[in-house]
Tab-separated table of C-alpha atoms in Angstrom:
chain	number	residue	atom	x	y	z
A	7	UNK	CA	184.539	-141.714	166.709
A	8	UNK	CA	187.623	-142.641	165.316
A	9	UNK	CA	190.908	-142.501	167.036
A	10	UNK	CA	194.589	-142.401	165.872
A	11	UNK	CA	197.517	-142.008	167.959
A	12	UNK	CA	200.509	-140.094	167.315
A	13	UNK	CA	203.954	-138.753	169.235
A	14	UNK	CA	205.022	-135.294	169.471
A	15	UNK	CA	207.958	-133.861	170.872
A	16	UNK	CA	207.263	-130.102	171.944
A	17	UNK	CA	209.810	-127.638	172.738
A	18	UNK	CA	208.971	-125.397	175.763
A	19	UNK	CA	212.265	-123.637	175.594
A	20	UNK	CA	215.149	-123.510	178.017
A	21	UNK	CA	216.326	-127.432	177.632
A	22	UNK	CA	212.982	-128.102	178.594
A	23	UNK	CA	210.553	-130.419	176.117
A	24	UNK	CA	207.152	-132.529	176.608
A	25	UNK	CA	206.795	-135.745	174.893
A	26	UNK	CA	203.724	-136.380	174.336
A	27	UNK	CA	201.706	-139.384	172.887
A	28	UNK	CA	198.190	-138.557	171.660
A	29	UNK	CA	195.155	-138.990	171.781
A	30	UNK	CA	195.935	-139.033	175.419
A	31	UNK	CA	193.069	-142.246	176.158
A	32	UNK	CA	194.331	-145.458	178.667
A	33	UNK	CA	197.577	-145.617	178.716
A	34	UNK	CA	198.708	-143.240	176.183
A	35	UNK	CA	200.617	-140.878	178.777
A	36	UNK	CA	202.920	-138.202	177.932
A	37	UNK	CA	206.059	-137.457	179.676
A	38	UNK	CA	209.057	-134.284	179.702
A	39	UNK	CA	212.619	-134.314	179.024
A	40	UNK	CA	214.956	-131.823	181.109
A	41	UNK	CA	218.583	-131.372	179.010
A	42	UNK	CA	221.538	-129.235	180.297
A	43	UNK	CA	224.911	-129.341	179.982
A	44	UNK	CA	226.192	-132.046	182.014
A	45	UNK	CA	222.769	-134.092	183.034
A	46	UNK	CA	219.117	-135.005	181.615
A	47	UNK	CA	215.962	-135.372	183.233
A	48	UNK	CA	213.183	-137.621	182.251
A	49	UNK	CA	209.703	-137.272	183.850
A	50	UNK	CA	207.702	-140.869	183.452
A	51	UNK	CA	208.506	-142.857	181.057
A	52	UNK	CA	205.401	-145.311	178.841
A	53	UNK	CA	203.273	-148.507	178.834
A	54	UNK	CA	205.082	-150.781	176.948
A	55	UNK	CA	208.401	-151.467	175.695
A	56	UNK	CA	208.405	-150.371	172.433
A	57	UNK	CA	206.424	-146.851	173.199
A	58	UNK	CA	209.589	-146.488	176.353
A	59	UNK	CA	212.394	-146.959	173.498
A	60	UNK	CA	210.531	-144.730	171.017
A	61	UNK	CA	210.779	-141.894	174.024
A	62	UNK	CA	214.751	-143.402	175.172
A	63	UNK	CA	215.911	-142.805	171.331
A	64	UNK	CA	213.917	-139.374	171.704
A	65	UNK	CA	216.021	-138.275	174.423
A	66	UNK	CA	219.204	-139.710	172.506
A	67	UNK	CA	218.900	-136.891	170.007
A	68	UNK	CA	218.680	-134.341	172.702
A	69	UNK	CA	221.835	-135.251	174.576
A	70	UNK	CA	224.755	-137.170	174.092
A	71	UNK	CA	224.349	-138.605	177.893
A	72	UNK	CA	222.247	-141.590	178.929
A	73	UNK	CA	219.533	-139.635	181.141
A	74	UNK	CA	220.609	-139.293	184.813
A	75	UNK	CA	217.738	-139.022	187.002
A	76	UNK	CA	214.229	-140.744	185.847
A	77	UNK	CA	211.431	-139.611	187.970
A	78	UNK	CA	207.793	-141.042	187.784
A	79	UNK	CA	204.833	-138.988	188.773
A	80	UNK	CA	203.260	-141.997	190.153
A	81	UNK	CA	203.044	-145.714	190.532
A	82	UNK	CA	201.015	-146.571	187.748
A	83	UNK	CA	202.476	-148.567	184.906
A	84	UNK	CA	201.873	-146.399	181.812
A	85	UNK	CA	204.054	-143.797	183.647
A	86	UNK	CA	206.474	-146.911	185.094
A	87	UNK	CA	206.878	-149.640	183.037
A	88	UNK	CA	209.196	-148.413	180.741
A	89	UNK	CA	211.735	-148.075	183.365
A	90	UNK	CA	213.407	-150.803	182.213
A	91	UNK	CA	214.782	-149.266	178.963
A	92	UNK	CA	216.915	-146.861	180.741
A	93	UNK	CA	220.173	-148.340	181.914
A	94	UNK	CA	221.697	-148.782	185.301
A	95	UNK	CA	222.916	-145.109	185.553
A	96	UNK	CA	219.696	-143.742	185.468
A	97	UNK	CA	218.882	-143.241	188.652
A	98	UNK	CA	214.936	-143.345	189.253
A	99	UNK	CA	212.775	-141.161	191.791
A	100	UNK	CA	209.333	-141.201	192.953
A	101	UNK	CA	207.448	-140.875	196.445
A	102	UNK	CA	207.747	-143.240	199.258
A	103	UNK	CA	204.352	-144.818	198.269
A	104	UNK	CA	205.135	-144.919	194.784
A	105	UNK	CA	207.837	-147.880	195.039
A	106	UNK	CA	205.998	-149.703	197.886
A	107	UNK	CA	202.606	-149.507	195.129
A	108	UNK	CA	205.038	-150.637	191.676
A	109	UNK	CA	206.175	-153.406	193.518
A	110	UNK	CA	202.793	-154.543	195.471
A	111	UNK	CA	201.465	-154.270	192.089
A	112	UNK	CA	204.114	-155.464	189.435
A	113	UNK	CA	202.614	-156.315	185.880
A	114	UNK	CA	198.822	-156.163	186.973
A	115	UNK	CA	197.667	-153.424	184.551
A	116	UNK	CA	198.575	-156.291	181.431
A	117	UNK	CA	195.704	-157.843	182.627
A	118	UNK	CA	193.477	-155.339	182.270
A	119	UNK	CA	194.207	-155.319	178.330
A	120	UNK	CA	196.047	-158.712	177.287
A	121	UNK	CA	196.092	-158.264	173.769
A	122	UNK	CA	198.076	-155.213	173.959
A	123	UNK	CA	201.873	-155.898	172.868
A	124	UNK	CA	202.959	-154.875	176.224
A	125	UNK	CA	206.468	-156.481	175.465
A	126	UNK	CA	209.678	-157.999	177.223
A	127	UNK	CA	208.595	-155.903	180.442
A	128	UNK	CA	210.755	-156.069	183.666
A	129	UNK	CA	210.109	-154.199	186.553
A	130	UNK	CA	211.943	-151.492	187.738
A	131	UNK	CA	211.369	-149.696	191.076
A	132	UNK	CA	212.477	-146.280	191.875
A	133	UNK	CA	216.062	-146.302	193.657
A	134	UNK	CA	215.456	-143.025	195.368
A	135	UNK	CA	212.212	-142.095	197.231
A	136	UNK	CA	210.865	-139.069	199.449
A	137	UNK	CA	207.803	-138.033	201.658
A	138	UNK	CA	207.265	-134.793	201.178
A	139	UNK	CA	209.302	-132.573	198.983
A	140	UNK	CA	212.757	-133.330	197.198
A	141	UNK	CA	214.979	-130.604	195.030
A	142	UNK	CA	217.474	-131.521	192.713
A	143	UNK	CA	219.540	-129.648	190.682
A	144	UNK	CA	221.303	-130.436	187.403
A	145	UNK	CA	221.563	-129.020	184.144
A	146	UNK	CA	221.655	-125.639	185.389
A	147	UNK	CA	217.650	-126.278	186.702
A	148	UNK	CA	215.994	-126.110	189.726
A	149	UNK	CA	213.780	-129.162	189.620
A	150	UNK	CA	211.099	-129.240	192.822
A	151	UNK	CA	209.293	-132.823	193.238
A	152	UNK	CA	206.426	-132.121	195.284
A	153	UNK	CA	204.137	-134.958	196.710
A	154	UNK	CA	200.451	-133.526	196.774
A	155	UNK	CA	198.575	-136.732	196.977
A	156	UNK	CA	196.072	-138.715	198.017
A	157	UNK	CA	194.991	-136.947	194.402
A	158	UNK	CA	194.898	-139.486	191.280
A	159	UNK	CA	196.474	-141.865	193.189
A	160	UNK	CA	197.875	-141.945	197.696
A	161	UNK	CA	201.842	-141.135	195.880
A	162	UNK	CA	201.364	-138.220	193.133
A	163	UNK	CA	204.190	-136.067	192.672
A	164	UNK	CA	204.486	-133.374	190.586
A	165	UNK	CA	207.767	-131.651	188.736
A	166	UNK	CA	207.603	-128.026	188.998
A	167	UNK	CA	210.849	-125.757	187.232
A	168	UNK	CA	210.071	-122.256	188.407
A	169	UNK	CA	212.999	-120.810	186.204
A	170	UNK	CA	210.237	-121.393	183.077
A	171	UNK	CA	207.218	-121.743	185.246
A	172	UNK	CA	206.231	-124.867	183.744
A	173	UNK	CA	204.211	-127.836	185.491
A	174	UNK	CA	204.943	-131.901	184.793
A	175	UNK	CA	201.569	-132.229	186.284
A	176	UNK	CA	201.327	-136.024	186.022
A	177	UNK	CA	197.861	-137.530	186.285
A	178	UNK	CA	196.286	-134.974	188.659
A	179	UNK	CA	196.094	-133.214	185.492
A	180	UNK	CA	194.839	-134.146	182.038
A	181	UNK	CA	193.243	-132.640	178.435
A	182	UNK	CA	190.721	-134.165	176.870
A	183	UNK	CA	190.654	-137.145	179.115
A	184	UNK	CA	188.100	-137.769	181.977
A	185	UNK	CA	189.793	-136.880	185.445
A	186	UNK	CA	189.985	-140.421	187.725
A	187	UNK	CA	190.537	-140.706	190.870
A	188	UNK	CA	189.839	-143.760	191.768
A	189	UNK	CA	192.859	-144.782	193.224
A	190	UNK	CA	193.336	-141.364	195.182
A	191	UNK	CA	190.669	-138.665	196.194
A	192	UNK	CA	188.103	-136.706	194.926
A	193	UNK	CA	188.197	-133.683	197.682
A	194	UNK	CA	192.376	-134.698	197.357
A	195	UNK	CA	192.711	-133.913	193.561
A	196	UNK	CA	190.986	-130.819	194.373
A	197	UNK	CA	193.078	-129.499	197.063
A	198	UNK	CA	195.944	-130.635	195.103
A	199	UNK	CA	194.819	-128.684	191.657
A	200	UNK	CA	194.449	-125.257	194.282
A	201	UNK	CA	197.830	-126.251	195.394
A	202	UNK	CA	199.179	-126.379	192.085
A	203	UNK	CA	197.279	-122.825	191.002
A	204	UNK	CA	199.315	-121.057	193.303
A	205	UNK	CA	202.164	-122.191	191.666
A	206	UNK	CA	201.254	-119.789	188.908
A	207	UNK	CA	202.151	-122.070	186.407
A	208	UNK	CA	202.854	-120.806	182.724
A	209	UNK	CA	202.990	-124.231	181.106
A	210	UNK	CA	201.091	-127.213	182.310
A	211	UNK	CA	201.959	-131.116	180.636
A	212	UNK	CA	199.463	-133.351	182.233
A	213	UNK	CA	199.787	-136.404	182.233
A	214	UNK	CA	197.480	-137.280	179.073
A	215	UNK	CA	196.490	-135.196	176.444
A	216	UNK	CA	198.017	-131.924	175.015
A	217	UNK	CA	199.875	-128.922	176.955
A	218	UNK	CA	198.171	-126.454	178.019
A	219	UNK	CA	198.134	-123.369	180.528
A	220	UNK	CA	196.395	-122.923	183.613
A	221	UNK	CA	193.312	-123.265	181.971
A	222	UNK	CA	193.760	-127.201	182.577
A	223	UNK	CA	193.425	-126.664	186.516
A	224	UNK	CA	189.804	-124.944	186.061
A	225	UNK	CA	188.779	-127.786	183.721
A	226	UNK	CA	189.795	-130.653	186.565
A	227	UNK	CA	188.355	-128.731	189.049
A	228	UNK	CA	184.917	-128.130	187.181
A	229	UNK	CA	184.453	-131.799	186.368
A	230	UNK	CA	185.970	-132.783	190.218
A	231	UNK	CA	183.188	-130.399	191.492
A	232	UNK	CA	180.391	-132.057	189.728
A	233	UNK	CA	180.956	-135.317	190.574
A	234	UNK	CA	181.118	-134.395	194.116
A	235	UNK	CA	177.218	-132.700	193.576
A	236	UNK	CA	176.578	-135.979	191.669
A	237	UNK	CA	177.935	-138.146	194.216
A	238	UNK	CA	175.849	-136.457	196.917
A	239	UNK	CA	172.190	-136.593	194.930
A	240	UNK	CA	172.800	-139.965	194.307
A	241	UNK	CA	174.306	-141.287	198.013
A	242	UNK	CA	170.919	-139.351	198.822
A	243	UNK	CA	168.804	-141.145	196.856
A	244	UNK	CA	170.104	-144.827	197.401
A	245	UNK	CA	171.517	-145.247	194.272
A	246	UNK	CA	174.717	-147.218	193.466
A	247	UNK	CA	177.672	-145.642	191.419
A	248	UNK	CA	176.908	-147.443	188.584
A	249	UNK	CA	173.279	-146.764	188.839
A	250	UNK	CA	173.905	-143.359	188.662
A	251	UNK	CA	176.376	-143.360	186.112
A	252	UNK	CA	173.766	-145.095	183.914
A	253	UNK	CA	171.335	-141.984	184.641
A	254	UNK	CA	173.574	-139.526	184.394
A	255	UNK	CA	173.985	-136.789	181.003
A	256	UNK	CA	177.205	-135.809	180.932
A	257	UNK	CA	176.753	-132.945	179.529
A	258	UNK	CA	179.899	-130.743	178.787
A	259	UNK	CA	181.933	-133.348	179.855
A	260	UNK	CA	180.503	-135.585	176.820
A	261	UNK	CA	183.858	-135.099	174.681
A	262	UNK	CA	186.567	-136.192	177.247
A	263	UNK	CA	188.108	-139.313	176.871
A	264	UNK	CA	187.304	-142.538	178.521
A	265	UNK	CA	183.912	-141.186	180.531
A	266	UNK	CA	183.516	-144.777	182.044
A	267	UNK	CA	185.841	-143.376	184.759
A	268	UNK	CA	183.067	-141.744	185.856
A	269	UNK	CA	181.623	-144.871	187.730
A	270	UNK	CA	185.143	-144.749	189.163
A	271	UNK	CA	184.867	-141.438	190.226
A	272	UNK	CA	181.242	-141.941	192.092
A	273	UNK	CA	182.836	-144.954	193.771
A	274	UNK	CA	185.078	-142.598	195.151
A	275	UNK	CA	183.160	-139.951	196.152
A	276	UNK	CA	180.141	-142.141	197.456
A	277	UNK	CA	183.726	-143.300	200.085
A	278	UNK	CA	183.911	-139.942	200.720
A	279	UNK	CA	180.631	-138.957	201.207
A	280	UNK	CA	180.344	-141.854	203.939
A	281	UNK	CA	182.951	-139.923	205.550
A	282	UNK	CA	185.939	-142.272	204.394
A	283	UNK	CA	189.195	-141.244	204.741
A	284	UNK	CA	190.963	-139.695	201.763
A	285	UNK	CA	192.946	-142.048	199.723
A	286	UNK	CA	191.369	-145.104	201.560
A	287	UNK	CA	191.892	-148.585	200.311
A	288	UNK	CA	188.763	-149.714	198.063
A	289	UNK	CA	187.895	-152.607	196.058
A	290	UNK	CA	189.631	-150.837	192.598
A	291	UNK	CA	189.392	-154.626	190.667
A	292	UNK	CA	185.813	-154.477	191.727
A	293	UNK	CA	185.551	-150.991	190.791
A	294	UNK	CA	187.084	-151.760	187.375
A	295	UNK	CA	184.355	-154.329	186.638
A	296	UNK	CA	181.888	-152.097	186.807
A	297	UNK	CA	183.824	-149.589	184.892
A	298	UNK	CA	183.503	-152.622	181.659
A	299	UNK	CA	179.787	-153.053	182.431
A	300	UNK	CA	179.039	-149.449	182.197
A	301	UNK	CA	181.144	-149.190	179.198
A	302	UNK	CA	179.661	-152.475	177.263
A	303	UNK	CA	183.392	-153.897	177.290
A	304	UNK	CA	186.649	-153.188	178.027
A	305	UNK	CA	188.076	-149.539	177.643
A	306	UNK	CA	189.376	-148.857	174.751
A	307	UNK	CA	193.317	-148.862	174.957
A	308	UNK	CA	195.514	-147.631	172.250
A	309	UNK	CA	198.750	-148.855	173.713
């Protein structure tokens, strides 16, 4: 199947816009863009340098300001590493775990895909971090940051503007891409996608892939669901993840992006089906390799 990438600026109306960067595989992440009169808001930022300046020039024609307040959705460093192409008055937020995760694991995703042009990267942790909830207020929005992790990741936040009703869902969330939650927790993404439901969201921009409605939440929670029946037929019969991965149709989930996460996934759930705690520390690197063998090499990235 062949695969282009593209960026798209979308206007959702009232200052508020998503950025996104299709086709929404590894590492091709979208982010929003919050203007009002006297401040702008940028949710997550890109990969490498020259996809981060592509979005910083972006915002440049949308305000005459350098963006005040940066905030990343998570720690990961398609959503991070661009960080260093705002300046020093951008101010950048993210969850107490986030920072503490960015700087345990600095440049590490480049080694997952060295030939991508990754570029003069320096990292850039969030100044400002929370536990639970944080509310800020500029451009004439009401901007909620809600932590609802261990989900994709122990430190996902999302940006919710009830004014417009729309969602910066971050990775929790994606279209057309294969949930993962490798990092985070199966049962966890659920509870958070419920969470995020009774937000009544109008607009939802996930973290990959295109915007979308609330539609997106009963998509996660379908493929979340199955692995966790997967997961439990195959604990049950004393197969590994990657065993059953390897025996497993996918069925409608055949046409999502990136479906080697789904030996991810079962390593995941197999921890939780032992009874592990959610968001427990596993082996991800070992995780990963398994993730290439199932695949036949490494995922494809676009970045």
């Amino acid at each position: 199947m062949k695969r282009t990438t593209e960026e798209r600026l979308e206007d959702l109306g009232d200052g508020v816009f998503a950025y996104v960067q299709l086709d929404g595989g590894w590492c091709l992440n979208n982010s929003g863009i919050i203007v009002g009169g006297d401040s702008t808001v940028v949710v997550d930022t890109a990969a490498t340098v020259r996809r981060a300046r592509l979005l910083h020039d972006t915002v440049a024609k949308l305000s005459a300001r350098e963006a005040t307040t940066l905030v990343n959705t998570h720690h990961h460093g398609d959503h991070c590493f661009g960080n260093c192409v705002f300046g020093p008055e951008t101010s950048i937020v993210a969850h107490d775990l986030a920072r503490t995760e960015l700087a345990a694991g600095g440049l590490a995703l480049q080694q997952l895909w060295p030939d991508v042009e990754w570029g003069e990267i320096e990292l850039r942790l969030p100044d400002l971090t929370f536990p639970k909830r944080l509310t800020l207020h500029q451009g004439g929005h009401e901007i909620e940051l809600v932590h609802v992790g261990p989900a994709h990741t122990t430190n996902d936040i999302v940006v919710w503007l009830p004014g417009p009703r729309v969602l910066f869902a971050g990775d929790v969330v994606m279209n057309g891409a294969t949930p993962f939650a490798l990092m985070g927790s199966v049962q966890g993404s659920l509870d958070a996608v419920e969470r995020l439901r009774a937000l009544k969201p109008q607009v939802i921009v996930g973290g990959h892939g295109r915007v979308g409605g609330a539609e997106l939440l009963d998509d996660t929670a379908r493929y979340l669901r199955w692995i966790q029946r997967l997961a439990a037929d195959g604990f049950a019969a004393g197969l590994t993840p990657l065993e059953l991965a390897r025996a497993t149709e996918l069925g409608e989930f055949g046409e999502l992006l990136d479906s080697e996460r789904l030996v991810g996934n079962l390593v995941r759930a197999y921890a939780e089906v032992r009874g592990g705690q959610l968001g427990e520390p596993l082996d991800v690197m070992a995780a990963f390799g398994e993730m290439v063998e199932f695949h036949g090499s490494a995922p494809t990235c676009f970045a």
